[in-house]
mmCIF file of C-alpha atoms and ligand atoms in Angstrom:
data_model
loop_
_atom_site.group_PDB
_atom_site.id
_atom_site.type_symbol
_atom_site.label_atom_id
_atom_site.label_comp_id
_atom_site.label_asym_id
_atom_site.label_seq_id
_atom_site.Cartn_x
_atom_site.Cartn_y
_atom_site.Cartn_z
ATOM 1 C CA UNK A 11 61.960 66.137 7.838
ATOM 2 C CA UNK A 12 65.591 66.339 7.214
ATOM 3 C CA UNK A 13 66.854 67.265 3.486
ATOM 4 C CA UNK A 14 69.261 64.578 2.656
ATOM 5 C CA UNK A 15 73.384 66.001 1.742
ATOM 6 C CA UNK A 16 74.670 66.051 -1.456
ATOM 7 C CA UNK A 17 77.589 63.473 -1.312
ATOM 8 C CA UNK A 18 79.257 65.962 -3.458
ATOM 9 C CA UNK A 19 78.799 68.732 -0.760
ATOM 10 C CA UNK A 20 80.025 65.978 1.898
ATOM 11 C CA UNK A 21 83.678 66.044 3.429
ATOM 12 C CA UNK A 22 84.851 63.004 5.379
ATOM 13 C CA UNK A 23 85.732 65.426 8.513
ATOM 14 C CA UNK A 24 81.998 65.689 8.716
ATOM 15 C CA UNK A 25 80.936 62.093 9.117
ATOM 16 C CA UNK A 26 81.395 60.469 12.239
ATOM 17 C CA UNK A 27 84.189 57.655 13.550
ATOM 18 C CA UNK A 28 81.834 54.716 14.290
ATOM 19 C CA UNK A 29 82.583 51.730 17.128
ATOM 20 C CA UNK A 30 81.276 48.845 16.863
ATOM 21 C CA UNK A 31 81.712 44.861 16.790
ATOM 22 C CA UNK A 32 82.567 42.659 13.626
ATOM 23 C CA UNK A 33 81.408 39.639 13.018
ATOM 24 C CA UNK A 34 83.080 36.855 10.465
ATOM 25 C CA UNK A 35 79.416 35.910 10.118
ATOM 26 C CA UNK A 36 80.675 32.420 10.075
ATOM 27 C CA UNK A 37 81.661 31.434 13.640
ATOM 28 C CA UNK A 38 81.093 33.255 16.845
ATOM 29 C CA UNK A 39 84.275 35.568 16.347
ATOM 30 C CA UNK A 40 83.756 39.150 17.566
ATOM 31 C CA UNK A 41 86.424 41.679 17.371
ATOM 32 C CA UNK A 42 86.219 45.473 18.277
ATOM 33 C CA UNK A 43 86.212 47.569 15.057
ATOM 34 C CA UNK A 44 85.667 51.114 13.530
ATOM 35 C CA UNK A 45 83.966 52.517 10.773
ATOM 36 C CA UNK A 46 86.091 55.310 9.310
ATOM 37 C CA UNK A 47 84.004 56.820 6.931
ATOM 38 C CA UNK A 48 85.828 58.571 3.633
ATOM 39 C CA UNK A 49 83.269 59.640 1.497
ATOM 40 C CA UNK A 50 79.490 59.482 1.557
ATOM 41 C CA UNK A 51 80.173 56.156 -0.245
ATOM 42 C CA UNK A 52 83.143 54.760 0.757
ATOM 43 C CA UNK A 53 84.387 53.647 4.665
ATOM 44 C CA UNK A 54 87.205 51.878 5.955
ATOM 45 C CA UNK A 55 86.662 49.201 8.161
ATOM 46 C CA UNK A 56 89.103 49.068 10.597
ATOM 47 C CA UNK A 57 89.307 45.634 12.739
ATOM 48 C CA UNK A 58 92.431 43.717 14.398
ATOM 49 C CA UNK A 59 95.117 46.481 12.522
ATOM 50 C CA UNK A 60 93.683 45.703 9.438
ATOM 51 C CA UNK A 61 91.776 48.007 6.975
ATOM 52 C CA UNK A 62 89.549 47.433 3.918
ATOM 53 C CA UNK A 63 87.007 49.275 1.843
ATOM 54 C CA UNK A 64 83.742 48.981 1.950
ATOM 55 C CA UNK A 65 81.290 50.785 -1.012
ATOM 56 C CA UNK A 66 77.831 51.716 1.426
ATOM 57 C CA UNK A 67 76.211 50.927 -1.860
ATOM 58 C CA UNK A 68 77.159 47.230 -1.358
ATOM 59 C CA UNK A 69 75.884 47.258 2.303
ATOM 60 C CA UNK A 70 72.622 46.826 3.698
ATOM 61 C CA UNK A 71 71.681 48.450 7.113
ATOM 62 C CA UNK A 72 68.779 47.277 9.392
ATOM 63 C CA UNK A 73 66.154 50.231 10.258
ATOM 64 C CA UNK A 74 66.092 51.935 13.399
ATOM 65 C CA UNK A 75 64.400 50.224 15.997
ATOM 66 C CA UNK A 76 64.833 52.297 18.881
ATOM 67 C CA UNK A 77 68.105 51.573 20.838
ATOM 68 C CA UNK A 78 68.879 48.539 19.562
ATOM 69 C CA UNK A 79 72.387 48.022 17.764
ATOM 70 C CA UNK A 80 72.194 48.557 14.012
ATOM 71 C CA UNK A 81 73.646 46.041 11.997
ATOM 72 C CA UNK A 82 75.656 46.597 8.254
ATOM 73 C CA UNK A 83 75.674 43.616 6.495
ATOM 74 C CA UNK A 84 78.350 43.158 3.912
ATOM 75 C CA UNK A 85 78.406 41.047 0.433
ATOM 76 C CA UNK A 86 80.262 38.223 1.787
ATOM 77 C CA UNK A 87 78.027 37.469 4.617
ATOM 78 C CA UNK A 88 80.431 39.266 7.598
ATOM 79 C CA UNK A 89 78.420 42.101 9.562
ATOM 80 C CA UNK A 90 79.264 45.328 11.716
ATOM 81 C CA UNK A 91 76.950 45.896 14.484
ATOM 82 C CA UNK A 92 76.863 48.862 16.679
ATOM 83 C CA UNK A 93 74.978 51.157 19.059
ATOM 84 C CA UNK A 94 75.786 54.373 17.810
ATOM 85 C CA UNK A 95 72.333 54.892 15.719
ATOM 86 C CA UNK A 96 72.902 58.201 15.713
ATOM 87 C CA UNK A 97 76.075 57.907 13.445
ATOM 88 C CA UNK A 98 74.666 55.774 10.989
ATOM 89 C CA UNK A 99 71.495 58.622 10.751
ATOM 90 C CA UNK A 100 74.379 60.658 9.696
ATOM 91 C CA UNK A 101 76.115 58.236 7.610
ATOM 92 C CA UNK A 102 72.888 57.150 5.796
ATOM 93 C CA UNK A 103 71.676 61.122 5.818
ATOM 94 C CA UNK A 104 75.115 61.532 3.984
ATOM 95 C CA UNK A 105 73.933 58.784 1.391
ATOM 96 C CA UNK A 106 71.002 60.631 0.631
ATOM 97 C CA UNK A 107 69.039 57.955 2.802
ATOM 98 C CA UNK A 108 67.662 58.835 6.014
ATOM 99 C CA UNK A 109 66.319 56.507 9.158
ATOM 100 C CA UNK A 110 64.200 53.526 7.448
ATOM 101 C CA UNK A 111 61.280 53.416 5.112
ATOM 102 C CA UNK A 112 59.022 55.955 7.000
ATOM 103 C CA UNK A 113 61.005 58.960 5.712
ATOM 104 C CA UNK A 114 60.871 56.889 2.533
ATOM 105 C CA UNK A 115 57.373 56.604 2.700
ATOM 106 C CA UNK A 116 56.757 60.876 3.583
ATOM 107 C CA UNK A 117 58.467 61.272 0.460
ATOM 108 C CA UNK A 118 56.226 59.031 -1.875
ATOM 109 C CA UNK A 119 53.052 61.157 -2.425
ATOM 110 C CA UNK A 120 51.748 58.184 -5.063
ATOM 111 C CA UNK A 121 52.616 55.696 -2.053
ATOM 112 C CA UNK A 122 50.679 58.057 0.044
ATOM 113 C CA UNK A 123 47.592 58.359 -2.274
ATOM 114 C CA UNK A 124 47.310 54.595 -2.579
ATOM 115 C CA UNK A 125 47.278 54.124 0.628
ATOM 116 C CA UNK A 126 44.693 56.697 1.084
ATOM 117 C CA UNK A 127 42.503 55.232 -1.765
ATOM 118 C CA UNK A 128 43.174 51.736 0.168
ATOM 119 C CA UNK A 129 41.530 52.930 3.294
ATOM 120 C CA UNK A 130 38.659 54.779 1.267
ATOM 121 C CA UNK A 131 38.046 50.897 -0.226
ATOM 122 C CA UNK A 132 38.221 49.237 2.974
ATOM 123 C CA UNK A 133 35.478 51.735 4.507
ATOM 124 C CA UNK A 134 33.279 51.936 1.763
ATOM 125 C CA UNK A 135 33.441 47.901 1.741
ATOM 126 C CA UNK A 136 32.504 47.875 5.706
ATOM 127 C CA UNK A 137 29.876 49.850 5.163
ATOM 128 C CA UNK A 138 28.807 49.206 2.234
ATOM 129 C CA UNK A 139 28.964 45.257 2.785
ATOM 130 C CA UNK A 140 29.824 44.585 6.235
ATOM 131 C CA UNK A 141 27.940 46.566 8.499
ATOM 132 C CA UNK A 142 24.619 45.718 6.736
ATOM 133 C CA UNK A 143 25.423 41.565 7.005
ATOM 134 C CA UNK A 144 26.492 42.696 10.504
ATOM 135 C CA UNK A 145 23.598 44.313 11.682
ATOM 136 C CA UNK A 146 21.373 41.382 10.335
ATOM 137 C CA UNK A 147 23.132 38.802 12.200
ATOM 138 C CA UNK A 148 23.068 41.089 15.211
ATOM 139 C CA UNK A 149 19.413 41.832 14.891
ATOM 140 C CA UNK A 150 18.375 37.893 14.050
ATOM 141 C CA UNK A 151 20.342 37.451 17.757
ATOM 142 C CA UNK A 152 18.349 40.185 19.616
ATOM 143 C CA UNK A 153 15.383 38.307 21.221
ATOM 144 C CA UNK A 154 11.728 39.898 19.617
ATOM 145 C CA UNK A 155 11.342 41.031 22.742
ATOM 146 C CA UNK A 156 13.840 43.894 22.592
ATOM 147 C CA UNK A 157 11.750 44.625 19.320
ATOM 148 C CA UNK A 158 8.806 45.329 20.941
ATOM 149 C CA UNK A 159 9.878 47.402 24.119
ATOM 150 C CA UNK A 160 11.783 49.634 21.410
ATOM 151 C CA UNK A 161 8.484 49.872 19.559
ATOM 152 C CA UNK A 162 6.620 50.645 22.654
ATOM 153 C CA UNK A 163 8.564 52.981 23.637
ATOM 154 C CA UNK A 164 8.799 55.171 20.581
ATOM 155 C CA UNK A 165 4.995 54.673 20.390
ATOM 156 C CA UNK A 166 4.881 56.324 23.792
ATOM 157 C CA UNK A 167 6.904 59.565 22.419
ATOM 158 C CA UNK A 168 4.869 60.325 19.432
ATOM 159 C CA UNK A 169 1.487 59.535 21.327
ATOM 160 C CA UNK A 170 -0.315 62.736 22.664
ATOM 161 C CA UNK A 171 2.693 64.687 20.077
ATOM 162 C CA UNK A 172 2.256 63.912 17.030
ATOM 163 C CA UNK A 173 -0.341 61.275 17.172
ATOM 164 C CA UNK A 174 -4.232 61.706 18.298
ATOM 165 C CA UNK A 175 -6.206 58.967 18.816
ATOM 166 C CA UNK A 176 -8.001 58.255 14.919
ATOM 167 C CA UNK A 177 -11.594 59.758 14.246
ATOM 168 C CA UNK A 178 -12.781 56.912 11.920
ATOM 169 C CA UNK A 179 -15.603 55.698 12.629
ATOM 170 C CA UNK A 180 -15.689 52.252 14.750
ATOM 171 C CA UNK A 181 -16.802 49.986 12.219
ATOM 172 C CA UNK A 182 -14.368 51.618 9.749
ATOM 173 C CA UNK A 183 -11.530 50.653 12.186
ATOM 174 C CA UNK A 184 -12.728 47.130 13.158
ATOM 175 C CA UNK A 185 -12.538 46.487 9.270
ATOM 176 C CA UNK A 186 -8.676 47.527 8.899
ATOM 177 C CA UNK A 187 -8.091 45.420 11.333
ATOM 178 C CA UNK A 188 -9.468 42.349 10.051
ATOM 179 C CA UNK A 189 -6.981 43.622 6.923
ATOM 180 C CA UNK A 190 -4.467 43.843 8.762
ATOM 181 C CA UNK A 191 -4.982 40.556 10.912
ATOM 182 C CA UNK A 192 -5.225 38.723 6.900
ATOM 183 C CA UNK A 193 -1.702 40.765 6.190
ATOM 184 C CA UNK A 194 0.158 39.753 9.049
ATOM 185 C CA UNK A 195 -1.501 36.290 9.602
ATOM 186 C CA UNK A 196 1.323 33.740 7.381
ATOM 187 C CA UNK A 197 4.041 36.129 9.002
ATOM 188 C CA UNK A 198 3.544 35.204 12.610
ATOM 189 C CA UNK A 199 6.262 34.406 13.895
ATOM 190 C CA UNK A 200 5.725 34.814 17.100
ATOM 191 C CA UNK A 201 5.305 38.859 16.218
ATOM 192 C CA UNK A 202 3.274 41.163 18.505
ATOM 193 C CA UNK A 203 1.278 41.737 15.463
ATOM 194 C CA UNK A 204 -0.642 45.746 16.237
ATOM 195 C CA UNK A 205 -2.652 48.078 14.135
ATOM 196 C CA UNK A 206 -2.274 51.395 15.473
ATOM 197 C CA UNK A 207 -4.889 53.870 14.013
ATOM 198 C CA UNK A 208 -4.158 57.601 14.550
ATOM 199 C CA UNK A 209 -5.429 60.749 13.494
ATOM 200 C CA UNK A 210 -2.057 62.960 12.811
ATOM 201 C CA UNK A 211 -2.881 66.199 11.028
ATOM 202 C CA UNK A 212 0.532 67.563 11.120
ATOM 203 C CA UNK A 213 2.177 63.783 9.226
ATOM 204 C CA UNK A 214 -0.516 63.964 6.567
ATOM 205 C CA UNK A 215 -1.541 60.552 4.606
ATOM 206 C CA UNK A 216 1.456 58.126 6.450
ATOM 207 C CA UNK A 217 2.231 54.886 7.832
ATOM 208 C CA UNK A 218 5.087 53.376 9.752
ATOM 209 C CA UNK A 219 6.518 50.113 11.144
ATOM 210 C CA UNK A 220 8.437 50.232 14.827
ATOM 211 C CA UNK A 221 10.552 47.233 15.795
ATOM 212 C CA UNK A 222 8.041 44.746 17.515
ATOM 213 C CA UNK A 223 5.165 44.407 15.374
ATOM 214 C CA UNK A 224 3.367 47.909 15.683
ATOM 215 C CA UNK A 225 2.204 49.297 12.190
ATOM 216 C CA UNK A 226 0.837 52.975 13.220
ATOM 217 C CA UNK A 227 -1.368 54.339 10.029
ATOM 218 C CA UNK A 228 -3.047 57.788 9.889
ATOM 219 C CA UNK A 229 -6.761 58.619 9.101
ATOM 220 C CA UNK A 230 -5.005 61.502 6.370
ATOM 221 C CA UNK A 231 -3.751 57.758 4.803
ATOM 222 C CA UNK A 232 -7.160 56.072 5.187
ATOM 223 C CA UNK A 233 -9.063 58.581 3.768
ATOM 224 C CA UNK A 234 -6.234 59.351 0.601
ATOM 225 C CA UNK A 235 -6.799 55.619 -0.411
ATOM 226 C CA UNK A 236 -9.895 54.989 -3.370
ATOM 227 C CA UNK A 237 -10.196 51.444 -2.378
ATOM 228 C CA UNK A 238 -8.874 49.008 0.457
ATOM 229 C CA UNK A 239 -6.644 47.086 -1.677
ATOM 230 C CA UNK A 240 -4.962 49.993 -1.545
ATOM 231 C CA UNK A 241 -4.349 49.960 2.031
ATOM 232 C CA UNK A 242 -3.549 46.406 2.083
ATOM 233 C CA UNK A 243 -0.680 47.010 -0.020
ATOM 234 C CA UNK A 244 0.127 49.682 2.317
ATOM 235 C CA UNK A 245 -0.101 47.365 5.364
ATOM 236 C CA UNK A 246 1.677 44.663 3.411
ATOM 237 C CA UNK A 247 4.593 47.142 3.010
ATOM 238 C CA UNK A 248 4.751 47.887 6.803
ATOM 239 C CA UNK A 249 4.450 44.819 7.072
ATOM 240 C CA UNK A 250 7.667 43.607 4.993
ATOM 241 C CA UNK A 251 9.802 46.427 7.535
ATOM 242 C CA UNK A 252 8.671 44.443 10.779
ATOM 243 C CA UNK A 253 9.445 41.105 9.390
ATOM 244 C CA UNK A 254 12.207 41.747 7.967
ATOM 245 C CA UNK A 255 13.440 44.296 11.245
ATOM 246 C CA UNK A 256 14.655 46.679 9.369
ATOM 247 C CA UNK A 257 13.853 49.042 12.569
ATOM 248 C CA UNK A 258 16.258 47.465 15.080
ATOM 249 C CA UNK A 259 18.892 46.889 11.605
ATOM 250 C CA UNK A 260 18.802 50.326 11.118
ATOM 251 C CA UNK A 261 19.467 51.298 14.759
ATOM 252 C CA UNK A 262 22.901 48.755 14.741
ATOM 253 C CA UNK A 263 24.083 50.176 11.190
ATOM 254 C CA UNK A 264 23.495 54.070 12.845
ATOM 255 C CA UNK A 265 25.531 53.030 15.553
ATOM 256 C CA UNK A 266 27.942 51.068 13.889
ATOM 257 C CA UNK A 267 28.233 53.750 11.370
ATOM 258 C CA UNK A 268 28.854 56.709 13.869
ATOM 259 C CA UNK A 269 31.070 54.679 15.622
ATOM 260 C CA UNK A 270 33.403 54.029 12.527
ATOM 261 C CA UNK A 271 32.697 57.499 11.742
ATOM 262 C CA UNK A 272 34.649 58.545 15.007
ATOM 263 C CA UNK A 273 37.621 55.978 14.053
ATOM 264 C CA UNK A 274 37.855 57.214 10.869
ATOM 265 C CA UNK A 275 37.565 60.713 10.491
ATOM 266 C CA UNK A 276 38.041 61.213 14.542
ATOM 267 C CA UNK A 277 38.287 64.390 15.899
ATOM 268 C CA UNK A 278 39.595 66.614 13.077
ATOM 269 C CA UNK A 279 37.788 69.779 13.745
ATOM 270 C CA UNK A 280 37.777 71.210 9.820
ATOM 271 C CA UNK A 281 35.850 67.736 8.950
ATOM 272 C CA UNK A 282 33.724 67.427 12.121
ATOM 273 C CA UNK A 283 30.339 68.246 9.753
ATOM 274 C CA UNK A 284 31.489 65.803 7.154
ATOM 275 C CA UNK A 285 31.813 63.100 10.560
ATOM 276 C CA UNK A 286 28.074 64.811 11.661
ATOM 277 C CA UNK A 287 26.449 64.144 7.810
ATOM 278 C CA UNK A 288 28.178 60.580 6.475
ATOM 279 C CA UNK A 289 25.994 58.511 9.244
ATOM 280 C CA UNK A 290 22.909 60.603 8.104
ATOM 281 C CA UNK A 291 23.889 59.870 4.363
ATOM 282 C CA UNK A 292 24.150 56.147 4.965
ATOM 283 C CA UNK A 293 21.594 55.824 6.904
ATOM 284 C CA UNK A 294 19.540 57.524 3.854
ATOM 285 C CA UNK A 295 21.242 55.171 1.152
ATOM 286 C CA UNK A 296 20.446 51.684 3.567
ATOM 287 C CA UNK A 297 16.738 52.914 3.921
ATOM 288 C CA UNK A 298 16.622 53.241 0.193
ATOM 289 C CA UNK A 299 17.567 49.322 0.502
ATOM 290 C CA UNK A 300 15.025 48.939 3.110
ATOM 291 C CA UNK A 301 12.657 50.535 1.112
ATOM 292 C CA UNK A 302 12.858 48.206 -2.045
ATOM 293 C CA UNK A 303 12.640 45.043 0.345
ATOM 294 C CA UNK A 304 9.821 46.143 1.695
ATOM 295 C CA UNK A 305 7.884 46.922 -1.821
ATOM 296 C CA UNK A 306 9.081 43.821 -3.023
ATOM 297 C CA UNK A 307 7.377 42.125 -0.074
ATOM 298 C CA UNK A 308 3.959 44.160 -0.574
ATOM 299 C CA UNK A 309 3.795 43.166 -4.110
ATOM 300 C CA UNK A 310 4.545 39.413 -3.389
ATOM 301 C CA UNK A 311 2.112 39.532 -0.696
ATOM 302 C CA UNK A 312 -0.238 41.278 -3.550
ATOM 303 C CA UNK A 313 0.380 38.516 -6.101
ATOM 304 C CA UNK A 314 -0.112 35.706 -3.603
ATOM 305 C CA UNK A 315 -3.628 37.231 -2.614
ATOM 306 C CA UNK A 316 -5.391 38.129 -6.001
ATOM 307 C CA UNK A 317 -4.569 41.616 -5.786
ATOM 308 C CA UNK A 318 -2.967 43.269 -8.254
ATOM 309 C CA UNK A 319 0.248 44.868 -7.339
ATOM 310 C CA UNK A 320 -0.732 47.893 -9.038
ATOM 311 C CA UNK A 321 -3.057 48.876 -6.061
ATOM 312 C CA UNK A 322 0.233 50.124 -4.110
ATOM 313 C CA UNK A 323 1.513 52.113 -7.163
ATOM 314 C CA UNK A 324 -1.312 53.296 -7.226
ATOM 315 C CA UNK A 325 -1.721 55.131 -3.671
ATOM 316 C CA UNK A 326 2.050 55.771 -3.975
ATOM 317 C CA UNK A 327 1.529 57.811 -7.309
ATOM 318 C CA UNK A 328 -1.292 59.509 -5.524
ATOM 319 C CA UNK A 329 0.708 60.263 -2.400
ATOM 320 C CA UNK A 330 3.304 61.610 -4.812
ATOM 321 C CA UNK A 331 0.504 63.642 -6.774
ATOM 322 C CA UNK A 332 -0.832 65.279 -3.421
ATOM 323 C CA UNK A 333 2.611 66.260 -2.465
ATOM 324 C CA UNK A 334 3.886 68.158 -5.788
ATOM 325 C CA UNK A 335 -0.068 69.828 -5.675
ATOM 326 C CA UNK A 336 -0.307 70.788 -2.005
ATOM 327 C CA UNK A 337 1.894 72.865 0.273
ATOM 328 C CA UNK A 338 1.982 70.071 2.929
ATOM 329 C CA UNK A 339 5.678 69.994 4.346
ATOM 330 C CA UNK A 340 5.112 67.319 6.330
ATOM 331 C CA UNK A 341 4.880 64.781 3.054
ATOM 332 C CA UNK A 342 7.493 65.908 1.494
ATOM 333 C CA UNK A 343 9.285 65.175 4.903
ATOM 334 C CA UNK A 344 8.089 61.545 4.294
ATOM 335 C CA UNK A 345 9.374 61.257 0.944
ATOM 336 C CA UNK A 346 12.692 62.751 1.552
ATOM 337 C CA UNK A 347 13.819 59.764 3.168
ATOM 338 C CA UNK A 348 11.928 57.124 0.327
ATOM 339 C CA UNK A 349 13.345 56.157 -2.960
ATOM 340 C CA UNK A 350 11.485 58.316 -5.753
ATOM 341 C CA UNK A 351 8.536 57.132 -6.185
ATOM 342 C CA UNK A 352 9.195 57.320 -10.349
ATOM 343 C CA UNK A 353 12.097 54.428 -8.935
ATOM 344 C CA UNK A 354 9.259 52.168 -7.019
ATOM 345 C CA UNK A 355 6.185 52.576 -9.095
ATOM 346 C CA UNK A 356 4.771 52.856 -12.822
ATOM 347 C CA UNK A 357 2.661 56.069 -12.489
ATOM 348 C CA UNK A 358 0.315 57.020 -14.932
HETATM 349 ZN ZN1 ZN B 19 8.538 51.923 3.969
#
């Protein structure tokens, strides 16, 4: 950026002759004319052999806009236009202004901040607000259909991996399915209700919704639980995630997340791990959200059915207990991504 001249330091040899066109500003009348400038403040307008002063404090003088003619307007309406931008850079440079309010701007750190702080705001409202209402509406117009193949499909990974088919014993599984047939049965909906048993040694005591209608719960779960209220609540909790689809919301938020990541913060290399962690952080704060909704539909479920809603603080506290007690990674894997469970349930 150019360091604006003293107009003490400034001698009129320096500044340029300008050409240019004056208008009365009252009729059409055009006449050649000069700018003769004679300090940094004061010019002589020169038009039809005729001279008179004119204090650059008094004038004002449109921006740059590429090549098109500048214009100085003067106090009593009458204007100078011409195409030699360049001179009036130098004239305005002179002044101690330089070409329009960008400069202006560079030189406003507090302008700067705000406007930083302003863009902060709007993000943190889009993501915060926006992308969440967003990726409801979105989800509530993808089909249940989509749901399900998405479910499917991430079934299909994990099966054979992670998950073994469950060792309980047959009448053991017919009966959580009958509980889970009571959960699910006022939340139709046209749902591909599933119960998914599976023996997963390396999860430990777990259970998860995928978008569709498939709850998958381990035997480690099953056999943590001291009664099958207890694992009602549980499946009223997955439950709460399918109806409300938190799995295909959470998919639209990642991706509308990374992509305003990449708008944001785009490709500047020295914050290209803060770009790779704020989607993973979000995504962490909006399951916390997910989380609560899905409690808060367990309980209600709970209360509607005689059971007291203590049964799923219960086998959370427990879950909790046999975490802080036992070297298993794999649960505190689980819990990294849920709300503390001191935030969702009254332990004893
Ligand atoms: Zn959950």
């Amino acid at each position: 950026m150019r360091s604006a001249t003293s107009s003490m330091s400034i001698s009129p040899s320096d500044l340029p002759l300008i050409q240019g066109t004056w208008f009365d500003g009252r009729s059409a009348r055009a006449c050649a004319a000069a700018l003769r400038p004679q300090s940094a403040d004061l010019c002589w307008l020169e038009a039809e052999a005729q001279q008179c002063e004119v204090f650059l404090t008094e004038v004002s003088v449109s921006a740059r806009i590429g090549q098109i003619p500048r214009r100085l307007t003067f106090a009593d309406g009458s204007y100078f236009e011409t195409a030699d931008n360049d001179g009036i850079d130098v004239l305005m440079a002179a002044r101690g202004s330089s070409r329009g309010w960008v400069p202006w701007l560079e030189r406003q750190w507090k302008v700067a901040l705000l406007a930083l702080l302003g863009v902060a705001g709007i993000c943190i409202l889009l993501v915060t607000v926006v992308l969440p209402r967003l990726a409801t509406r979105i989800a509530d117009a993808v089909p249940t259909s989509v749901d399900a193949q998405i479910g499917a499909g991430v079934l299909r990974t994990l099966d054979g991996r992670l998950l073994l088919p469950s060792t309980l014993s047959p009448q053991r599984q017919k009966q959580l399915q009958t509980h889970f047939a009571a959960v699910t049965a006022d939340s139709s909906r046209g749902t591909a209700w599933q119960l998914q048993l599976r023996d997963a040694a390396s999860i430990g005591p777990n259970a998860f919704a995928f978008p569709g209608g498939t709850v998958v719960m381990t035997d480690q779960l099953v056999n943590l639980a001291q009664n099958d209220e207890e694992l009602l609540s549980v499946l009223a909790h997955e439950a709460g995630h399918v109806y409300r689809r938190h799995g295909l919301r959470q998919l639209v938020q990642g991706l509308g997340i990374s992509a305003l990541a990449m708008i944001v913060l785009g490709d500047v290399s020295a914050i290209t791990s803060l770009a790779g962690a704020a989607p993973a952080l979000l995504q962490a704060s909006y399951s916390r959200d997910m989380e609560r909704e899905a409690d808060a539909y367990s309980r209600d479920w709970l209360n509607r059915h005689g059971i007291p809603p203590q049964r799923f603080d219960d086998l959370l506290c427990r879950l909790a207990a046999s975490d802080t007690h036992s070297n298993a990674k794999n649960t505190a894997d689980y819990f990294a991504s849920h709300p503390a469970v001191s935030d969702r349930a009254h332990c004893p």
